[in-house]
Short mmCIF file of C-alpha atoms and ligand atoms in Angstrom, two decimals:
data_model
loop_
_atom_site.label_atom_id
_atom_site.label_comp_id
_atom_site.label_asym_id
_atom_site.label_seq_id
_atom_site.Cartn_x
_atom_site.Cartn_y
_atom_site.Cartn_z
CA UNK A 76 -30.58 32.52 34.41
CA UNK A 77 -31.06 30.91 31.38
CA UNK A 78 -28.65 27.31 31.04
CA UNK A 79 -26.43 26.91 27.85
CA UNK A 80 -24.67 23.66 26.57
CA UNK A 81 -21.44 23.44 26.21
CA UNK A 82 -21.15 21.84 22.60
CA UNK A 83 -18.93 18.75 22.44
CA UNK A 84 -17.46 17.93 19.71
CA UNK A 85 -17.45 14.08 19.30
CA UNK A 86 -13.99 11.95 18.70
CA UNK A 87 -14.99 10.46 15.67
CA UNK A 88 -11.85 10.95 13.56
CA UNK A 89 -8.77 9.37 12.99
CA UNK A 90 -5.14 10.83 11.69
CA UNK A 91 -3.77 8.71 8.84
CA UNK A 92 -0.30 9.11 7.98
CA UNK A 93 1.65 7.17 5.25
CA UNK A 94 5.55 7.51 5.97
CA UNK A 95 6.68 7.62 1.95
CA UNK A 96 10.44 7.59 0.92
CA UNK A 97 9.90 11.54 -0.04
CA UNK A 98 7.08 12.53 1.41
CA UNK A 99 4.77 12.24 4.42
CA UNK A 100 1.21 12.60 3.92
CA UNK A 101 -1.20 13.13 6.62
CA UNK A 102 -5.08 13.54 6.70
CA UNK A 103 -8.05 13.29 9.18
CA UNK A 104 -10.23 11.18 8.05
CA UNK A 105 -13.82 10.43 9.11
CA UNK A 106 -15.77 6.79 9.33
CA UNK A 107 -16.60 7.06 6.13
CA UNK A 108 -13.19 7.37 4.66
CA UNK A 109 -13.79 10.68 3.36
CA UNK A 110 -10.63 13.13 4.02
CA UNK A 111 -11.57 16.49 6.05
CA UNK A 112 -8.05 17.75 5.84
CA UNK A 113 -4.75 17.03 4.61
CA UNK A 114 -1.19 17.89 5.60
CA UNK A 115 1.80 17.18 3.79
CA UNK A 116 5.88 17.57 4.73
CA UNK A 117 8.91 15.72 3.60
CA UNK A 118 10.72 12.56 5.23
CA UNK A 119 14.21 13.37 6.60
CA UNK A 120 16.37 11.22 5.74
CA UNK A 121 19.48 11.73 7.80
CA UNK A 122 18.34 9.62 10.96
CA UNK A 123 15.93 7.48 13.12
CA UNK A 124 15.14 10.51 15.66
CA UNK A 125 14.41 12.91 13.05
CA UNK A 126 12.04 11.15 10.89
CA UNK A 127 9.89 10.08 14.19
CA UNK A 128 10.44 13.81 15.11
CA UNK A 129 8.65 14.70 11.91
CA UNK A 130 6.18 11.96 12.47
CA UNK A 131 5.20 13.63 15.71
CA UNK A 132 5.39 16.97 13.95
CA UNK A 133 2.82 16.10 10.95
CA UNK A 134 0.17 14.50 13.61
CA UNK A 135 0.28 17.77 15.56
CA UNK A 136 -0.18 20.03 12.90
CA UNK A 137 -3.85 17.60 12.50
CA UNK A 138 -4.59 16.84 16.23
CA UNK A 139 -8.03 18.37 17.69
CA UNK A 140 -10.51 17.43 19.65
CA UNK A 141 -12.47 15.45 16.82
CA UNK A 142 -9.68 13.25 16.49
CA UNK A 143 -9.77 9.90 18.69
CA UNK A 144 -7.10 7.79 17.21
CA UNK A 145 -3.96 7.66 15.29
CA UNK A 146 -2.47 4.94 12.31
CA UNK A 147 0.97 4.87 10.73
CA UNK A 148 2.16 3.13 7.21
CA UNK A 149 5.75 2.89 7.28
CA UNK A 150 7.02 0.99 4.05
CA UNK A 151 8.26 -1.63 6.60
CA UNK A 152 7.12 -5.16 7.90
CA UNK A 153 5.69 -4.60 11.23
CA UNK A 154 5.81 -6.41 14.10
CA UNK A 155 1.81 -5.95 15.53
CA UNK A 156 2.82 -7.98 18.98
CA UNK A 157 4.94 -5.31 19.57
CA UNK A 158 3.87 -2.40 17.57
CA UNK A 159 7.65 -2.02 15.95
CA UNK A 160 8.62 -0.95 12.59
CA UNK A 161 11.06 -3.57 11.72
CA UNK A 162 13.53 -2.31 8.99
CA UNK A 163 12.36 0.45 5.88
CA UNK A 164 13.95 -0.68 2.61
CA UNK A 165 14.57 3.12 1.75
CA UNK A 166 14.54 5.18 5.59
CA UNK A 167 16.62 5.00 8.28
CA UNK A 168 13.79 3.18 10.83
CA UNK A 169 14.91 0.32 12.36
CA UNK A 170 13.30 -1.14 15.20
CA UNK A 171 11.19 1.58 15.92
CA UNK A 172 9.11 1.27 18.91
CA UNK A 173 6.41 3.18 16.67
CA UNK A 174 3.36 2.64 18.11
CA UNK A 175 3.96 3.14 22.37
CA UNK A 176 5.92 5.98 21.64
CA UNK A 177 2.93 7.87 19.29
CA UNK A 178 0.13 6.59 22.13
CA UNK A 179 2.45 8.24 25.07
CA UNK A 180 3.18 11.40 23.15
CA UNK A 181 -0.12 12.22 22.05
CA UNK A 182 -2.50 10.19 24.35
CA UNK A 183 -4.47 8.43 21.71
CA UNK A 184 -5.42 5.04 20.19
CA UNK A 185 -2.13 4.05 17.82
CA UNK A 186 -2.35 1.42 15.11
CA UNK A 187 0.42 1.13 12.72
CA UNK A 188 0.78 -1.06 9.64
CA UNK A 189 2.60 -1.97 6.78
CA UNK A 190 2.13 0.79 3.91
CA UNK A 191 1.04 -1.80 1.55
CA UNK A 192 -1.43 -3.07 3.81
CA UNK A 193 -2.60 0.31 4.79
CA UNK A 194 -3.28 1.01 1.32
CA UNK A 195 -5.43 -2.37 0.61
CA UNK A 196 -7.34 -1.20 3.90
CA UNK A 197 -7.86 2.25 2.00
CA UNK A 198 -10.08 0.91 -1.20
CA UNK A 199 -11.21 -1.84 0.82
CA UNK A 200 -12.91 0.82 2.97
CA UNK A 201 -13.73 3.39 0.91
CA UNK A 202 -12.29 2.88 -2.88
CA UNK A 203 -12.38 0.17 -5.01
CA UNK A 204 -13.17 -2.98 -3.19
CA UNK A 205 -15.89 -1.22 -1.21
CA UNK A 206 -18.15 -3.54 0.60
CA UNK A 207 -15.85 -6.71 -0.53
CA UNK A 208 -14.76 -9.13 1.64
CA UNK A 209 -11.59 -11.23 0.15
CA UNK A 210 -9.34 -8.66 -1.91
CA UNK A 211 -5.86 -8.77 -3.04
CA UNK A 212 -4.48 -5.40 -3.74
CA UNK A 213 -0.63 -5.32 -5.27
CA UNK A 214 0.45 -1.93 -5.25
CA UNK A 215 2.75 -1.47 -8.31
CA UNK A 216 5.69 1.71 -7.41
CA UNK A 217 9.01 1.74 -7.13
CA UNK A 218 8.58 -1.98 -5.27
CA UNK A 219 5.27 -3.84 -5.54
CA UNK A 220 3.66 -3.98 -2.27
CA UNK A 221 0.96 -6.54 -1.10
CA UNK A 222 -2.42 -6.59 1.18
CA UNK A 223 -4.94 -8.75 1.89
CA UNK A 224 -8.40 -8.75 2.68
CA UNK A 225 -9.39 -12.57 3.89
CA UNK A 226 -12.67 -12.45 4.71
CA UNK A 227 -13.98 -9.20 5.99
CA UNK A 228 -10.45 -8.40 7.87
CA UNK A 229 -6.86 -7.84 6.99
CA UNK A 230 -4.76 -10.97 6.68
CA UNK A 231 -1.13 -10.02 8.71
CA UNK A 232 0.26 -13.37 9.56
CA UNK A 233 1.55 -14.63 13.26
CA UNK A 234 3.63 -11.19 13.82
CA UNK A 235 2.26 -9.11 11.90
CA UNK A 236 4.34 -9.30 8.71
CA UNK A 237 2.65 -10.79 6.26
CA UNK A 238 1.25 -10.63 3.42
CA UNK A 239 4.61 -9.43 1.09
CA UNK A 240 2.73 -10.63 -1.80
CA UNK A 241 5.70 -8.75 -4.10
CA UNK A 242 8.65 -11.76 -2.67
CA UNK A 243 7.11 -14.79 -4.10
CA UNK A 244 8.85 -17.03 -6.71
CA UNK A 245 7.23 -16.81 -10.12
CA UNK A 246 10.64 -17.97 -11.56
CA UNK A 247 13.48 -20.29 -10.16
CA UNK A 248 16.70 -18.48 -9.98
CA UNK A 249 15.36 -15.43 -12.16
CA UNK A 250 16.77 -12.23 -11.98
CA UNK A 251 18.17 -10.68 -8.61
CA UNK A 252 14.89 -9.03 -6.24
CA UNK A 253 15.37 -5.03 -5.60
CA UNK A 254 16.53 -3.79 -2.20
CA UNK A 255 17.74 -5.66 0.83
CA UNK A 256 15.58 -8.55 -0.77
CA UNK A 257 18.20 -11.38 -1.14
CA UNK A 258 16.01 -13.41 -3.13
CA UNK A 259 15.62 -14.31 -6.95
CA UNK A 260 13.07 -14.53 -9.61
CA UNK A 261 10.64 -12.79 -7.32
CA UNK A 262 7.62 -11.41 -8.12
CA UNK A 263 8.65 -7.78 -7.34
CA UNK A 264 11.77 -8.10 -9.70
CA UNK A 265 9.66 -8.11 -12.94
CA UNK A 266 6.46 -6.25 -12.34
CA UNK A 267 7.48 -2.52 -10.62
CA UNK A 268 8.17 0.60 -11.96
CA UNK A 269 11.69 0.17 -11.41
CA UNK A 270 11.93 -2.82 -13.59
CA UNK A 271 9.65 -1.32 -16.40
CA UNK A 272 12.76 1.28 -16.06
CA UNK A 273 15.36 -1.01 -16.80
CA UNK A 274 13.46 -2.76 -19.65
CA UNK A 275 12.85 0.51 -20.90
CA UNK A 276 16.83 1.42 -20.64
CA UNK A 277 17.96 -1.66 -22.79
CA UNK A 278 15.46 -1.10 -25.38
CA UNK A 279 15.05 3.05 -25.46
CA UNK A 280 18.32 3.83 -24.04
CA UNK A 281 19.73 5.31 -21.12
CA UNK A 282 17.29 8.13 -20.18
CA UNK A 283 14.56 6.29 -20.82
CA UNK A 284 12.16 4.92 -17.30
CA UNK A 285 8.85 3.91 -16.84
CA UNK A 286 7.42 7.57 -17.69
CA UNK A 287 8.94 7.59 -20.84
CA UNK A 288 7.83 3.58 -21.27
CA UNK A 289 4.16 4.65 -20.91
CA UNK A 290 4.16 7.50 -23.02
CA UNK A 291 5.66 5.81 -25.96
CA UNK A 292 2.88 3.58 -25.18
CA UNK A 293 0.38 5.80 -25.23
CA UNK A 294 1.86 7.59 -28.51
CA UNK A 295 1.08 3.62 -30.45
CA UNK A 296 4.58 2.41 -29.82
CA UNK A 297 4.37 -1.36 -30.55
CA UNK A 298 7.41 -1.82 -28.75
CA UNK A 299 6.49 -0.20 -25.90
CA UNK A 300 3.61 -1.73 -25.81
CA UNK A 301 4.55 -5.52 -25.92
CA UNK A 302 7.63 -4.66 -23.03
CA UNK A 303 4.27 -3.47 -20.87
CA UNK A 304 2.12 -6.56 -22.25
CA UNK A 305 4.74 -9.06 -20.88
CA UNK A 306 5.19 -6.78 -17.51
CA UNK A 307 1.83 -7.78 -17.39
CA UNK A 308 2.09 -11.14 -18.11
CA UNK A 309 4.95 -12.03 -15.46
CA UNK A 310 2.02 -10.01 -12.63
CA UNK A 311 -0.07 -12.43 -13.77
CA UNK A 312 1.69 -15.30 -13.03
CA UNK A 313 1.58 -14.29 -9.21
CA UNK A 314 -2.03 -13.16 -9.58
CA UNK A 315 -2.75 -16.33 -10.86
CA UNK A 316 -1.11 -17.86 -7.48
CA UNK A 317 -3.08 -15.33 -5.17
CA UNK A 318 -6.46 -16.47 -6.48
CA UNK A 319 -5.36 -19.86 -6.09
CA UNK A 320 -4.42 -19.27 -2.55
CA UNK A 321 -6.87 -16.31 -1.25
CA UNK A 322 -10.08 -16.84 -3.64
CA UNK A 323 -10.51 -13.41 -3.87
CA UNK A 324 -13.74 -11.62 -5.22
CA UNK A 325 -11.80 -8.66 -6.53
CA UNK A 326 -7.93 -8.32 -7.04
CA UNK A 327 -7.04 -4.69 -7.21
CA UNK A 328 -3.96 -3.17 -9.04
CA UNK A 329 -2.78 0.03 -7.55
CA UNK A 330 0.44 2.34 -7.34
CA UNK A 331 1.71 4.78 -9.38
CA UNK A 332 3.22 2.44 -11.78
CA UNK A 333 0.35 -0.17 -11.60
CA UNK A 334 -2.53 3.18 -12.32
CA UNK A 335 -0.19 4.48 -15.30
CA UNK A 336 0.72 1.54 -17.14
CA UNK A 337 -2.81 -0.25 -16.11
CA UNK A 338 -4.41 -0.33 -19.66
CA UNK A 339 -1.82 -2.10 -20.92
CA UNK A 340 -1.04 -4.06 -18.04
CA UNK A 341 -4.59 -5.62 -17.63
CA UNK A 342 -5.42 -7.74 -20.32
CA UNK A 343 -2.20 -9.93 -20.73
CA UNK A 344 -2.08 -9.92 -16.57
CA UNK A 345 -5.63 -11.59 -16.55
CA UNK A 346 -5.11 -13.29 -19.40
CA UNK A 347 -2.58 -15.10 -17.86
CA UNK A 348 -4.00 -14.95 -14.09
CA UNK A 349 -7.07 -17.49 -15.43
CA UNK A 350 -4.90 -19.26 -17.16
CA UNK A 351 -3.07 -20.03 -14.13
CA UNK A 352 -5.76 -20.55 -11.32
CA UNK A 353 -8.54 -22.79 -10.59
CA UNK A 354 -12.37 -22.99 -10.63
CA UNK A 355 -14.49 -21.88 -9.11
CA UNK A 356 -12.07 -19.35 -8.21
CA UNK A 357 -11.16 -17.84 -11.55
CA UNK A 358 -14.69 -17.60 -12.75
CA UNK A 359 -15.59 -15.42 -10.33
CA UNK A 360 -12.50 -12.86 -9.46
CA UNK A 361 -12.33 -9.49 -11.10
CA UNK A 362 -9.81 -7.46 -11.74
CA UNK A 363 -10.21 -3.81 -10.88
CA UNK A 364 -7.87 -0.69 -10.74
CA UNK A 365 -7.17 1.26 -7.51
CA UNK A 366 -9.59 4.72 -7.04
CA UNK A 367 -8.13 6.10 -4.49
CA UNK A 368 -4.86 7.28 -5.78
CA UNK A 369 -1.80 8.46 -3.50
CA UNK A 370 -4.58 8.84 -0.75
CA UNK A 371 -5.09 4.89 -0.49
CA UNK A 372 -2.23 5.14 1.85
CA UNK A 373 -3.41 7.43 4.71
CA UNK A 374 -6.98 6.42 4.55
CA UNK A 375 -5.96 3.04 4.66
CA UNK A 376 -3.56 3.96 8.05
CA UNK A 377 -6.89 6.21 9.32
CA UNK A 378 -8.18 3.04 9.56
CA UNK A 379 -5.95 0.89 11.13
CA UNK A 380 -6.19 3.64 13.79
CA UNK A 381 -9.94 3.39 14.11
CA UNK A 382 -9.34 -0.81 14.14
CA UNK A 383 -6.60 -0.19 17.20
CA UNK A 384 -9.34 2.16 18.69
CA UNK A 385 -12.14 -0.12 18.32
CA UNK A 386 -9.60 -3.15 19.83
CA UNK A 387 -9.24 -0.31 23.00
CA UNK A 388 -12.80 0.37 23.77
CA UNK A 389 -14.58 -1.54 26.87
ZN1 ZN B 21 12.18 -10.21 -3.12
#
């Protein structure tokens, strides 16, 4: 009788899924960050149970044999020690026990992370800051998210947190921060999409947002144009800090705000980012934009499953 093989397929995949206000979006995605499929659904927003129930649902709909491991951006700090989503500015998760309960219900490696930081992970493993050690990537949306690369791995702080690179102070008492942020004269207030909005608002009227702010801009719009220019100066400021702090090779601007509005975000942001930080430091950072699009985010979490498989393996 003549012998056969069996053929095995080998684990070699991970599910990313970035947990969105709107939307979840979920992909395997191979070592090389390169997305083999993609699944998509929306986030419920009426409770806790429901949103992990759709969680589940979007990892099943992707689960096969090829897949070994499993990582989660929530737009949440995260508490790694004990693998719990700690509050979402915009979804009703509150200390979600995220991680044990995706490892028990689907019997793979879990990582979960921070959606900003999941998205820094993304280009630093297969978009923009490719092969680059120290990165700072500030996402730019609706808030202005934060990740760092220090040294060849993520930077998270003592529990996991860190780094929420949009709540620093780049001016004392300044204007209220957005969300359950308490704080003032952060970072975040001046620099997202949201605030572009209300700039827009008191200088184009009531209908006007960001959309409308970048088009104008794009149409010549002087006006719009300078509002962007000193968006872009106030994200320098806190770039400026960040290279000061990190000594990054590469900081990378990302988010659907940060992509549109880039060209006329980038010049007055580095112009005043050197202005503000030190040598050698500033001589040597570059500022890039984000390649990876609304992808950064699950490739980024496909990898922080791969990182909590590698941490599992004898
Ligand atoms: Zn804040």
């Amino acid at each position: 009788m003549r012998g056969f093989t069996v053929p095995t397929v080998q684990a070699s995949h991970a599910i990313g899924v970035d947990l969105g206000g709107t939307k979840i979006l979920a992909g395997v995605v191979a070592r090389d960050g390169s997305v083999v499929r993609r699944h998509e659904r929306a986030t419920p927003q009426d409770s806790q149970d429901r949103v992990v129930a759709e969680l589940e649902a979007a990892v099943a709909e992707l689960l096969d044999e090829s897949v070994a491991a499993v990582g989660i951006g929530a737009p949440s700090p995260i508490n790694q020690k004990r693998g719990i989503v700690v509050e979402c500015v915009n979804l009703p998760l509150v200390e979600e026990p995220l991680r044990d309960h995706m490892r028990e219900r689907f019997g793979v490696a879990v990582g979960i992370d921070n959606d900003a930081n999941a998205a820094a992970i993304g280009e630093w493993r297969a978009g923009a800051a490719r092969g680059v050690d120290d990165v700072v990537m500030l996402t730019l949306g609706t808030g202005l998210g934060g990740g760092v690369i220090s040294g060849g791995v993520p930077f998270r702080g003592r529990d996991g947190a860190g780094a929420e690179l949009g709540h620093v102070v780049i001016v004392r008492d300044g204007i209220p921060c957005q969300g359950v942020c308490a704080g003032r004269g952060h970072l975040e207030a001046y620099t997202t999409g949201l605030a572009a909005g209300h700039r827009a608002q008191e200088t184009f009227g009531p209908a006007a947002d960001a959309h409308r702010l970048v088009r104008l801009a794009d149409e010549g719009d002087a006006t719009a144009r300078e509002i962007l220019a000193d968006i872009g100066r106030h994200l320098g400021s806190g770039m400026g800090s960040f290279v000061n702090i990190f000594g990054p090779e590469l900081v990378v601007i990302g988010g659907g705000f940060g992509v549109a509005a880039w060209d006329y975000l980038v010049e007055s942001a580095t112009d005043v980012m050197r202005r503000e930080s030190l040598r050698p430091m500033r001589d040597s950072v570059r500022v890039v934009r984000a390649e990876l699009g609304t992808a950064a985010g699950l490739i980024g979490a496909a990898f922080v499953g791969f990182e909590a498989l590698d941490a599992s393996a004898p």
